[in-house]
mmCIF file of C-alpha atoms and ligand atoms in Angstrom:
data_model
loop_
_atom_site.group_PDB
_atom_site.id
_atom_site.type_symbol
_atom_site.label_atom_id
_atom_site.label_comp_id
_atom_site.label_asym_id
_atom_site.label_seq_id
_atom_site.Cartn_x
_atom_site.Cartn_y
_atom_site.Cartn_z
ATOM 1 C CA UNK A 1 9.746 3.362 -14.743
ATOM 2 C CA UNK A 2 9.658 7.129 -14.400
ATOM 3 C CA UNK A 3 9.141 8.381 -10.809
ATOM 4 C CA UNK A 4 8.389 11.964 -11.847
ATOM 5 C CA UNK A 5 5.754 10.773 -14.325
ATOM 6 C CA UNK A 6 4.048 8.574 -11.714
ATOM 7 C CA UNK A 7 3.952 11.410 -9.176
ATOM 8 C CA UNK A 8 2.475 13.737 -11.785
ATOM 9 C CA UNK A 9 -0.208 11.170 -12.618
ATOM 10 C CA UNK A 10 -1.145 10.959 -8.945
ATOM 11 C CA UNK A 11 -1.346 14.733 -8.650
ATOM 12 C CA UNK A 12 -3.557 14.863 -11.750
ATOM 13 C CA UNK A 13 -5.950 12.365 -10.128
ATOM 14 C CA UNK A 14 -5.133 9.649 -12.632
ATOM 15 C CA UNK A 15 -5.233 6.126 -11.253
ATOM 16 C CA UNK A 16 -1.883 4.447 -10.706
ATOM 17 C CA UNK A 17 -1.531 0.906 -11.994
ATOM 18 C CA UNK A 18 -0.536 -2.028 -9.797
ATOM 19 C CA UNK A 19 2.922 -1.959 -11.424
ATOM 20 C CA UNK A 20 3.333 1.739 -10.617
ATOM 21 C CA UNK A 21 2.318 1.171 -6.995
ATOM 22 C CA UNK A 22 4.812 -1.694 -6.804
ATOM 23 C CA UNK A 23 7.525 0.562 -8.192
ATOM 24 C CA UNK A 24 6.872 3.085 -5.395
ATOM 25 C CA UNK A 25 6.616 0.429 -2.698
ATOM 26 C CA UNK A 26 9.760 -1.416 -3.715
ATOM 27 C CA UNK A 27 12.236 1.398 -2.985
ATOM 28 C CA UNK A 28 14.189 0.682 0.195
ATOM 29 C CA UNK A 29 12.540 2.850 2.847
ATOM 30 C CA UNK A 30 15.652 5.044 3.270
ATOM 31 C CA UNK A 31 16.108 5.697 -0.462
ATOM 32 C CA UNK A 32 16.214 9.322 -1.644
ATOM 33 C CA UNK A 33 13.185 8.575 -3.804
ATOM 34 C CA UNK A 34 11.117 7.695 -0.725
ATOM 35 C CA UNK A 35 11.648 11.188 0.691
ATOM 36 C CA UNK A 36 10.376 12.575 -2.609
ATOM 37 C CA UNK A 37 7.355 10.227 -2.549
ATOM 38 C CA UNK A 38 6.568 11.259 1.035
ATOM 39 C CA UNK A 39 6.932 14.963 0.264
ATOM 40 C CA UNK A 40 4.612 14.760 -2.737
ATOM 41 C CA UNK A 41 2.068 12.774 -0.767
ATOM 42 C CA UNK A 42 2.245 15.372 2.014
ATOM 43 C CA UNK A 43 1.564 18.206 -0.423
ATOM 44 C CA UNK A 44 -1.297 16.358 -2.068
ATOM 45 C CA UNK A 45 -2.816 15.374 1.255
ATOM 46 C CA UNK A 46 -2.660 18.974 2.543
ATOM 47 C CA UNK A 47 -4.154 20.280 -0.645
ATOM 48 C CA UNK A 48 -7.064 17.816 -0.601
ATOM 49 C CA UNK A 49 -7.901 18.355 3.070
ATOM 50 C CA UNK A 50 -7.648 22.131 3.128
ATOM 51 C CA UNK A 51 -4.356 21.802 5.055
ATOM 52 C CA UNK A 52 -6.285 20.472 8.062
ATOM 53 C CA UNK A 53 -5.521 17.158 9.722
ATOM 54 C CA UNK A 54 -8.068 15.399 11.941
ATOM 55 C CA UNK A 55 -7.883 13.552 15.227
ATOM 56 C CA UNK A 56 -10.537 10.929 15.795
ATOM 57 C CA UNK A 57 -10.902 9.151 19.116
ATOM 58 C CA UNK A 58 -12.054 5.634 19.881
ATOM 59 C CA UNK A 59 -13.263 3.979 23.052
ATOM 60 C CA UNK A 60 -14.266 0.351 23.591
ATOM 61 C CA UNK A 61 -17.526 -0.882 25.079
ATOM 62 C CA UNK A 62 -16.112 -4.272 26.072
ATOM 63 C CA UNK A 63 -13.317 -6.769 26.391
ATOM 64 C CA UNK A 64 -14.025 -10.388 25.479
ATOM 65 C CA UNK A 65 -12.087 -13.303 24.036
ATOM 66 C CA UNK A 66 -13.083 -13.355 20.350
ATOM 67 C CA UNK A 67 -13.398 -16.566 18.346
ATOM 68 C CA UNK A 68 -12.716 -14.820 15.047
ATOM 69 C CA UNK A 69 -9.127 -15.445 16.098
ATOM 70 C CA UNK A 70 -7.387 -12.732 14.141
ATOM 71 C CA UNK A 71 -3.764 -13.567 14.816
ATOM 72 C CA UNK A 72 -2.805 -9.900 15.254
ATOM 73 C CA UNK A 73 -5.492 -9.065 17.829
ATOM 74 C CA UNK A 74 -5.162 -9.163 21.608
ATOM 75 C CA UNK A 75 -8.853 -10.159 21.939
ATOM 76 C CA UNK A 76 -8.340 -13.277 19.855
ATOM 77 C CA UNK A 77 -8.855 -16.490 21.899
ATOM 78 C CA UNK A 78 -5.700 -17.992 20.473
ATOM 79 C CA UNK A 79 -3.561 -15.151 21.839
ATOM 80 C CA UNK A 80 -4.882 -15.737 25.385
ATOM 81 C CA UNK A 81 -4.285 -12.127 26.480
ATOM 82 C CA UNK A 82 -7.709 -11.434 27.939
ATOM 83 C CA UNK A 83 -9.521 -14.419 29.427
ATOM 84 C CA UNK A 84 -12.288 -12.485 31.147
ATOM 85 C CA UNK A 85 -15.201 -10.517 29.758
ATOM 86 C CA UNK A 86 -16.347 -7.132 30.861
ATOM 87 C CA UNK A 87 -18.526 -4.414 29.478
ATOM 88 C CA UNK A 88 -18.660 -0.792 30.459
ATOM 89 C CA UNK A 89 -21.983 0.586 31.706
ATOM 90 C CA UNK A 90 -24.221 3.009 29.825
ATOM 91 C CA UNK A 91 -23.050 5.795 32.159
ATOM 92 C CA UNK A 92 -19.378 5.037 31.563
ATOM 93 C CA UNK A 93 -19.931 4.958 27.806
ATOM 94 C CA UNK A 94 -21.634 8.346 27.901
ATOM 95 C CA UNK A 95 -18.863 9.771 30.105
ATOM 96 C CA UNK A 96 -16.159 8.504 27.745
ATOM 97 C CA UNK A 97 -17.883 9.953 24.694
ATOM 98 C CA UNK A 98 -18.451 13.287 26.434
ATOM 99 C CA UNK A 99 -14.823 13.438 27.525
ATOM 100 C CA UNK A 100 -13.574 12.811 23.987
ATOM 101 C CA UNK A 101 -15.980 15.430 22.651
ATOM 102 C CA UNK A 102 -14.729 17.945 25.233
ATOM 103 C CA UNK A 103 -11.136 17.089 24.329
ATOM 104 C CA UNK A 104 -11.837 18.120 20.755
ATOM 105 C CA UNK A 105 -11.928 14.834 18.814
ATOM 106 C CA UNK A 106 -13.258 15.471 15.299
ATOM 107 C CA UNK A 107 -15.128 12.153 15.376
ATOM 108 C CA UNK A 108 -15.867 9.636 18.120
ATOM 109 C CA UNK A 109 -15.593 5.923 17.413
ATOM 110 C CA UNK A 110 -17.477 3.361 19.501
ATOM 111 C CA UNK A 111 -15.766 -0.018 19.272
ATOM 112 C CA UNK A 112 -16.746 -3.540 20.302
ATOM 113 C CA UNK A 113 -15.384 -7.010 19.752
ATOM 114 C CA UNK A 114 -17.042 -8.853 16.853
ATOM 115 C CA UNK A 115 -19.765 -10.650 18.824
ATOM 116 C CA UNK A 116 -20.993 -7.900 21.149
ATOM 117 C CA UNK A 117 -24.804 -8.069 21.370
ATOM 118 C CA UNK A 118 -26.139 -5.849 18.615
ATOM 119 C CA UNK A 119 -29.315 -4.894 20.494
ATOM 120 C CA UNK A 120 -27.286 -3.636 23.446
ATOM 121 C CA UNK A 121 -24.989 -1.779 21.064
ATOM 122 C CA UNK A 122 -27.976 0.075 19.613
ATOM 123 C CA UNK A 123 -29.361 0.894 23.070
ATOM 124 C CA UNK A 124 -26.067 2.217 24.402
ATOM 125 C CA UNK A 125 -25.486 4.114 21.161
ATOM 126 C CA UNK A 126 -28.843 5.847 21.560
ATOM 127 C CA UNK A 127 -27.837 6.930 25.044
ATOM 128 C CA UNK A 128 -24.454 8.218 23.817
ATOM 129 C CA UNK A 129 -26.041 10.075 20.893
ATOM 130 C CA UNK A 130 -28.538 11.784 23.193
ATOM 131 C CA UNK A 131 -25.748 13.233 25.332
ATOM 132 C CA UNK A 132 -23.506 14.526 22.534
ATOM 133 C CA UNK A 133 -23.871 17.730 20.547
ATOM 134 C CA UNK A 134 -25.940 17.162 17.426
ATOM 135 C CA UNK A 135 -22.971 18.065 15.198
ATOM 136 C CA UNK A 136 -20.593 15.567 16.840
ATOM 137 C CA UNK A 137 -19.686 12.826 14.375
ATOM 138 C CA UNK A 138 -20.283 9.326 15.744
ATOM 139 C CA UNK A 139 -18.680 6.310 14.073
ATOM 140 C CA UNK A 140 -19.237 2.595 14.735
ATOM 141 C CA UNK A 141 -16.368 0.123 14.739
ATOM 142 C CA UNK A 142 -18.158 -3.222 14.962
ATOM 143 C CA UNK A 143 -18.151 -6.638 13.320
ATOM 144 C CA UNK A 144 -19.683 -7.647 9.994
ATOM 145 C CA UNK A 145 -23.315 -6.649 9.581
ATOM 146 C CA UNK A 146 -26.354 -7.352 7.435
ATOM 147 C CA UNK A 147 -27.939 -4.538 5.462
ATOM 148 C CA UNK A 148 -30.782 -4.484 7.967
ATOM 149 C CA UNK A 149 -28.374 -3.900 10.853
ATOM 150 C CA UNK A 150 -26.439 -1.318 8.875
ATOM 151 C CA UNK A 151 -29.665 0.649 8.457
ATOM 152 C CA UNK A 152 -30.230 0.394 12.225
ATOM 153 C CA UNK A 153 -26.759 1.843 12.848
ATOM 154 C CA UNK A 154 -27.626 4.773 10.636
ATOM 155 C CA UNK A 155 -30.932 5.258 12.458
ATOM 156 C CA UNK A 156 -29.113 5.143 15.809
ATOM 157 C CA UNK A 157 -27.231 8.278 14.822
ATOM 158 C CA UNK A 158 -24.035 6.942 13.313
ATOM 159 C CA UNK A 159 -22.652 8.915 10.410
ATOM 160 C CA UNK A 160 -20.229 6.225 9.387
ATOM 161 C CA UNK A 161 -18.259 3.134 10.268
ATOM 162 C CA UNK A 162 -14.694 1.935 10.260
ATOM 163 C CA UNK A 163 -14.366 -1.352 8.382
ATOM 164 C CA UNK A 164 -11.363 -2.950 6.717
ATOM 165 C CA UNK A 165 -10.595 -6.019 4.705
ATOM 166 C CA UNK A 166 -7.442 -6.941 6.558
ATOM 167 C CA UNK A 167 -4.266 -8.180 4.893
ATOM 168 C CA UNK A 168 -4.432 -12.001 4.635
ATOM 169 C CA UNK A 169 -8.069 -11.944 5.730
ATOM 170 C CA UNK A 170 -9.243 -15.551 5.921
ATOM 171 C CA UNK A 171 -5.686 -16.802 6.488
ATOM 172 C CA UNK A 172 -4.608 -14.760 9.495
ATOM 173 C CA UNK A 173 -8.261 -14.481 10.593
ATOM 174 C CA UNK A 174 -11.236 -16.825 10.742
ATOM 175 C CA UNK A 175 -13.329 -14.403 8.709
ATOM 176 C CA UNK A 176 -14.292 -14.922 5.087
ATOM 177 C CA UNK A 177 -12.912 -11.982 3.048
ATOM 178 C CA UNK A 178 -16.183 -12.009 1.080
ATOM 179 C CA UNK A 179 -18.050 -11.294 4.309
ATOM 180 C CA UNK A 180 -15.919 -8.202 5.015
ATOM 181 C CA UNK A 181 -16.553 -6.907 1.499
ATOM 182 C CA UNK A 182 -20.277 -7.608 1.780
ATOM 183 C CA UNK A 183 -20.441 -5.631 5.034
ATOM 184 C CA UNK A 184 -18.719 -2.657 3.412
ATOM 185 C CA UNK A 185 -21.401 -2.728 0.689
ATOM 186 C CA UNK A 186 -24.154 -2.973 3.317
ATOM 187 C CA UNK A 187 -22.796 0.017 5.223
ATOM 188 C CA UNK A 188 -22.567 2.107 2.088
ATOM 189 C CA UNK A 189 -26.048 1.057 0.922
ATOM 190 C CA UNK A 190 -27.384 2.131 4.316
ATOM 191 C CA UNK A 191 -25.896 5.595 3.775
ATOM 192 C CA UNK A 192 -22.988 5.160 6.185
ATOM 193 C CA UNK A 193 -19.656 6.573 5.143
ATOM 194 C CA UNK A 194 -16.927 3.917 5.426
ATOM 195 C CA UNK A 195 -13.410 4.697 6.605
ATOM 196 C CA UNK A 196 -10.804 2.022 5.964
ATOM 197 C CA UNK A 197 -7.101 1.303 5.928
ATOM 198 C CA UNK A 198 -4.393 -0.993 4.561
ATOM 199 C CA UNK A 199 -3.728 -2.942 7.748
ATOM 200 C CA UNK A 200 -2.171 -4.512 9.729
ATOM 201 C CA UNK A 201 1.043 -4.390 7.735
ATOM 202 C CA UNK A 202 3.909 -6.627 8.847
ATOM 203 C CA UNK A 203 7.312 -7.480 7.362
ATOM 204 C CA UNK A 204 5.799 -10.667 5.910
ATOM 205 C CA UNK A 205 3.536 -8.773 3.518
ATOM 206 C CA UNK A 206 4.881 -8.355 0.000
ATOM 207 C CA UNK A 207 4.625 -5.113 -1.929
ATOM 208 C CA UNK A 208 2.181 -6.983 -4.187
ATOM 209 C CA UNK A 209 -0.176 -7.717 -1.301
ATOM 210 C CA UNK A 210 0.042 -4.100 -0.176
ATOM 211 C CA UNK A 211 -0.547 -2.758 -3.688
ATOM 212 C CA UNK A 212 -3.584 -5.018 -4.112
ATOM 213 C CA UNK A 213 -5.015 -3.732 -0.839
ATOM 214 C CA UNK A 214 -4.402 -0.092 -1.808
ATOM 215 C CA UNK A 215 -6.316 -0.747 -5.037
ATOM 216 C CA UNK A 216 -9.129 -2.470 -3.148
ATOM 217 C CA UNK A 217 -9.562 0.431 -0.722
ATOM 218 C CA UNK A 218 -9.537 2.877 -3.633
ATOM 219 C CA UNK A 219 -12.252 0.866 -5.394
ATOM 220 C CA UNK A 220 -15.067 1.792 -3.006
ATOM 221 C CA UNK A 221 -14.283 5.478 -2.395
ATOM 222 C CA UNK A 222 -13.971 5.395 1.387
ATOM 223 C CA UNK A 223 -14.081 8.439 3.671
ATOM 224 C CA UNK A 224 -10.397 7.781 4.162
ATOM 225 C CA UNK A 225 -7.807 5.140 3.449
ATOM 226 C CA UNK A 226 -4.271 4.956 4.784
ATOM 227 C CA UNK A 227 -1.908 2.409 6.255
ATOM 228 C CA UNK A 228 -1.197 1.003 9.690
ATOM 229 C CA UNK A 229 1.462 -1.374 10.851
ATOM 230 C CA UNK A 230 0.806 -4.488 12.902
ATOM 231 C CA UNK A 231 1.763 -4.135 16.537
ATOM 232 C CA UNK A 232 3.237 -7.316 17.968
ATOM 233 C CA UNK A 233 1.107 -9.091 20.542
ATOM 234 C CA UNK A 234 3.568 -11.048 22.714
ATOM 235 C CA UNK A 235 3.078 -14.794 22.260
ATOM 236 C CA UNK A 236 0.973 -14.422 19.112
ATOM 237 C CA UNK A 237 1.641 -16.623 16.062
ATOM 238 C CA UNK A 238 2.862 -13.538 14.172
ATOM 239 C CA UNK A 239 5.341 -12.442 16.843
ATOM 240 C CA UNK A 240 8.306 -14.049 15.088
ATOM 241 C CA UNK A 241 7.857 -11.777 12.054
ATOM 242 C CA UNK A 242 8.503 -8.652 14.136
ATOM 243 C CA UNK A 243 7.224 -5.276 13.012
ATOM 244 C CA UNK A 244 7.911 -2.922 10.134
ATOM 245 C CA UNK A 245 9.618 0.358 11.032
ATOM 246 C CA UNK A 246 7.774 3.665 11.244
ATOM 247 C CA UNK A 247 9.784 4.701 8.186
ATOM 248 C CA UNK A 248 8.485 1.788 6.091
ATOM 249 C CA UNK A 249 4.993 2.523 7.359
ATOM 250 C CA UNK A 250 5.418 6.164 6.324
ATOM 251 C CA UNK A 251 6.428 5.034 2.843
ATOM 252 C CA UNK A 252 3.276 2.888 2.567
ATOM 253 C CA UNK A 253 1.132 5.744 3.924
ATOM 254 C CA UNK A 254 2.540 7.988 1.192
ATOM 255 C CA UNK A 255 2.022 5.449 -1.579
ATOM 256 C CA UNK A 256 -1.539 4.833 -0.384
ATOM 257 C CA UNK A 257 -2.318 8.565 -0.640
ATOM 258 C CA UNK A 258 -0.887 8.685 -4.144
ATOM 259 C CA UNK A 259 -2.924 5.633 -5.149
ATOM 260 C CA UNK A 260 -6.262 7.038 -3.927
ATOM 261 C CA UNK A 261 -8.716 9.061 -5.968
ATOM 262 C CA UNK A 262 -8.762 12.715 -4.918
ATOM 263 C CA UNK A 263 -12.385 12.312 -3.868
ATOM 264 C CA UNK A 264 -10.929 10.447 -0.864
ATOM 265 C CA UNK A 265 -9.661 13.274 1.344
ATOM 266 C CA UNK A 266 -8.498 11.329 4.387
ATOM 267 C CA UNK A 267 -5.288 9.342 4.753
ATOM 268 C CA UNK A 268 -4.854 7.701 8.133
ATOM 269 C CA UNK A 269 -2.064 6.002 9.948
ATOM 270 C CA UNK A 270 -1.864 4.182 13.241
ATOM 271 C CA UNK A 271 -0.140 4.363 15.595
ATOM 272 C CA UNK A 272 0.283 8.132 15.430
ATOM 273 C CA UNK A 273 3.788 9.361 14.590
ATOM 274 C CA UNK A 274 5.340 12.436 13.043
ATOM 275 C CA UNK A 275 6.924 10.382 10.248
ATOM 276 C CA UNK A 276 3.422 9.340 9.186
ATOM 277 C CA UNK A 277 2.249 12.954 9.288
ATOM 278 C CA UNK A 278 5.085 14.211 7.121
ATOM 279 C CA UNK A 279 4.399 11.357 4.695
ATOM 280 C CA UNK A 280 0.870 12.652 4.159
ATOM 281 C CA UNK A 281 -1.193 11.114 6.939
ATOM 282 C CA UNK A 282 -3.918 13.567 7.922
ATOM 283 C CA UNK A 283 -5.796 11.362 10.378
ATOM 284 C CA UNK A 284 -4.659 9.910 13.712
ATOM 285 C CA UNK A 285 -6.590 8.148 16.467
ATOM 286 C CA UNK A 286 -6.610 8.710 20.182
ATOM 287 C CA UNK A 287 -7.795 5.678 22.165
ATOM 288 C CA UNK A 288 -9.460 4.822 25.478
ATOM 289 C CA UNK A 289 -10.306 1.505 27.117
ATOM 290 C CA UNK A 290 -9.645 -1.836 25.472
ATOM 291 C CA UNK A 291 -7.568 -1.868 22.294
ATOM 292 C CA UNK A 292 -6.852 -4.845 20.011
ATOM 293 C CA UNK A 293 -3.187 -3.789 19.720
ATOM 294 C CA UNK A 294 -2.597 -3.557 23.437
ATOM 295 C CA UNK A 295 -2.277 -6.060 26.257
ATOM 296 C CA UNK A 296 -3.397 -3.510 28.876
ATOM 297 C CA UNK A 297 -7.110 -3.463 29.705
ATOM 298 C CA UNK A 298 -7.058 0.317 29.532
ATOM 299 C CA UNK A 299 -4.916 1.443 26.669
ATOM 300 C CA UNK A 300 -4.465 4.843 28.347
ATOM 301 C CA UNK A 301 -2.006 2.926 30.581
ATOM 302 C CA UNK A 302 -0.338 1.400 27.545
ATOM 303 C CA UNK A 303 -0.111 2.223 23.861
ATOM 304 C CA UNK A 304 -3.098 4.548 23.494
ATOM 305 C CA UNK A 305 -2.492 8.255 22.949
ATOM 306 C CA UNK A 306 -4.721 11.190 23.869
ATOM 307 C CA UNK A 307 -6.352 13.689 21.531
ATOM 308 C CA UNK A 308 -3.847 16.313 22.750
ATOM 309 C CA UNK A 309 -0.907 14.006 21.960
ATOM 310 C CA UNK A 310 -2.183 13.392 18.422
ATOM 311 C CA UNK A 311 -2.752 17.112 17.835
ATOM 312 C CA UNK A 312 0.757 17.862 19.065
ATOM 313 C CA UNK A 313 2.284 15.320 16.660
ATOM 314 C CA UNK A 314 0.484 16.967 13.756
ATOM 315 C CA UNK A 315 1.514 20.437 14.841
ATOM 316 C CA UNK A 316 5.142 19.342 15.211
ATOM 317 C CA UNK A 317 4.902 18.066 11.622
ATOM 318 C CA UNK A 318 3.620 21.444 10.388
ATOM 319 C CA UNK A 319 0.008 20.405 9.977
ATOM 320 C CA UNK A 320 -2.894 22.492 11.213
ATOM 321 C CA UNK A 321 -5.601 20.519 12.975
ATOM 322 C CA UNK A 322 -9.296 20.863 12.221
ATOM 323 C CA UNK A 323 -11.558 22.084 14.987
ATOM 324 C CA UNK A 324 -15.146 20.856 14.828
ATOM 325 C CA UNK A 325 -16.779 17.881 13.129
ATOM 326 C CA UNK A 326 -14.830 15.640 10.762
ATOM 327 C CA UNK A 327 -14.818 16.707 7.137
ATOM 328 C CA UNK A 328 -13.689 13.281 5.982
ATOM 329 C CA UNK A 329 -16.896 11.622 7.086
ATOM 330 C CA UNK A 330 -18.900 14.556 5.772
ATOM 331 C CA UNK A 331 -17.388 14.016 2.341
ATOM 332 C CA UNK A 332 -16.583 17.727 2.239
ATOM 333 C CA UNK A 333 -14.941 18.834 -0.982
ATOM 334 C CA UNK A 334 -11.939 21.135 -1.046
ATOM 335 C CA UNK A 335 -10.432 22.869 -4.032
ATOM 336 C CA UNK A 336 -7.087 21.511 -5.172
ATOM 337 C CA UNK A 337 -4.356 24.076 -4.876
ATOM 338 C CA UNK A 338 -1.215 22.250 -5.983
HETATM 339 S S1 SF4 B 401 -9.884 -8.053 15.263
HETATM 340 FE FE1 SF4 B 401 -12.097 -8.019 15.797
HETATM 341 S S2 SF4 B 401 -12.862 -9.897 14.805
HETATM 342 FE FE2 SF4 B 401 -10.634 -10.160 14.949
HETATM 343 S S3 SF4 B 401 -10.253 -11.265 16.895
HETATM 344 FE FE3 SF4 B 401 -10.111 -9.045 17.299
HETATM 345 S S4 SF4 B 401 -12.177 -8.479 17.989
HETATM 346 FE FE4 SF4 B 401 -12.364 -10.452 16.969
#
């Protein structure tokens, strides 16, 4: 296969085939070609996002053991990391959201475990919305939802959601993949913009599985796609696989960008790193409170980074960072300048 021809196709907004994605994914991560793939993804990503990266910030409303039992998640009952339940108060939720707004996050994500009471989520969301500037972008990161509930999220002031069909959904999780897909449709039908990602990638995932997931995320024109590696939860059933390197993750981030339609401006990675940024990631997350990749109750004491840290990583990678509300969730169009 011809690398130059594939890269040109991607730059011309032509869809790459599964075989072409596999070709890009199958280079060893330290091959010369991977540096070329990352550089071209970086240029395309900058061009499509007006050279501006974004930092979104997430905080959690609760910690609870979750029976969906995703093997990669610290909330999962089978990983026995958190055996107690707690929820933050309305006041704490408002304070967290206000702090992240003050710190300059381009969008604020409110996260819960899958079975958090939906009525309470709407009430607390109303309180948060009331205290934020009207232009602040609010995003829900919650479990699967009916169309009716998706409409309620929109009415509560959410501009979008984060929702992903995870790699090996239904095998490494107790959730029917069809249910995840149905929820994505519900969110979009309700007028919510959906951000997504190829995640959580581990060494056990073949290039074929990754390519299929890139194509799936491209199929519904999300606000952003991207790629994130699985973080090992000690004692989890996936621990023995280990983790992929940041370099391999950067390669997948780059290939994901090249596989996305240009209408999709955002390309995320998590956890934030400069290798991801130079490979074309233009979206990182800061985190507060509980975090499914962390064993600390407050991820600020563990793996979670701040908005300032994420901005710094982008700046060190020669990205500018957007100030103001997220353009990815606004579906803002930029002119290509490659
Ligand atoms: S990832 Fe979400 S659904 Fe899965 S165990 Fe964790 S909280 Fe539950």
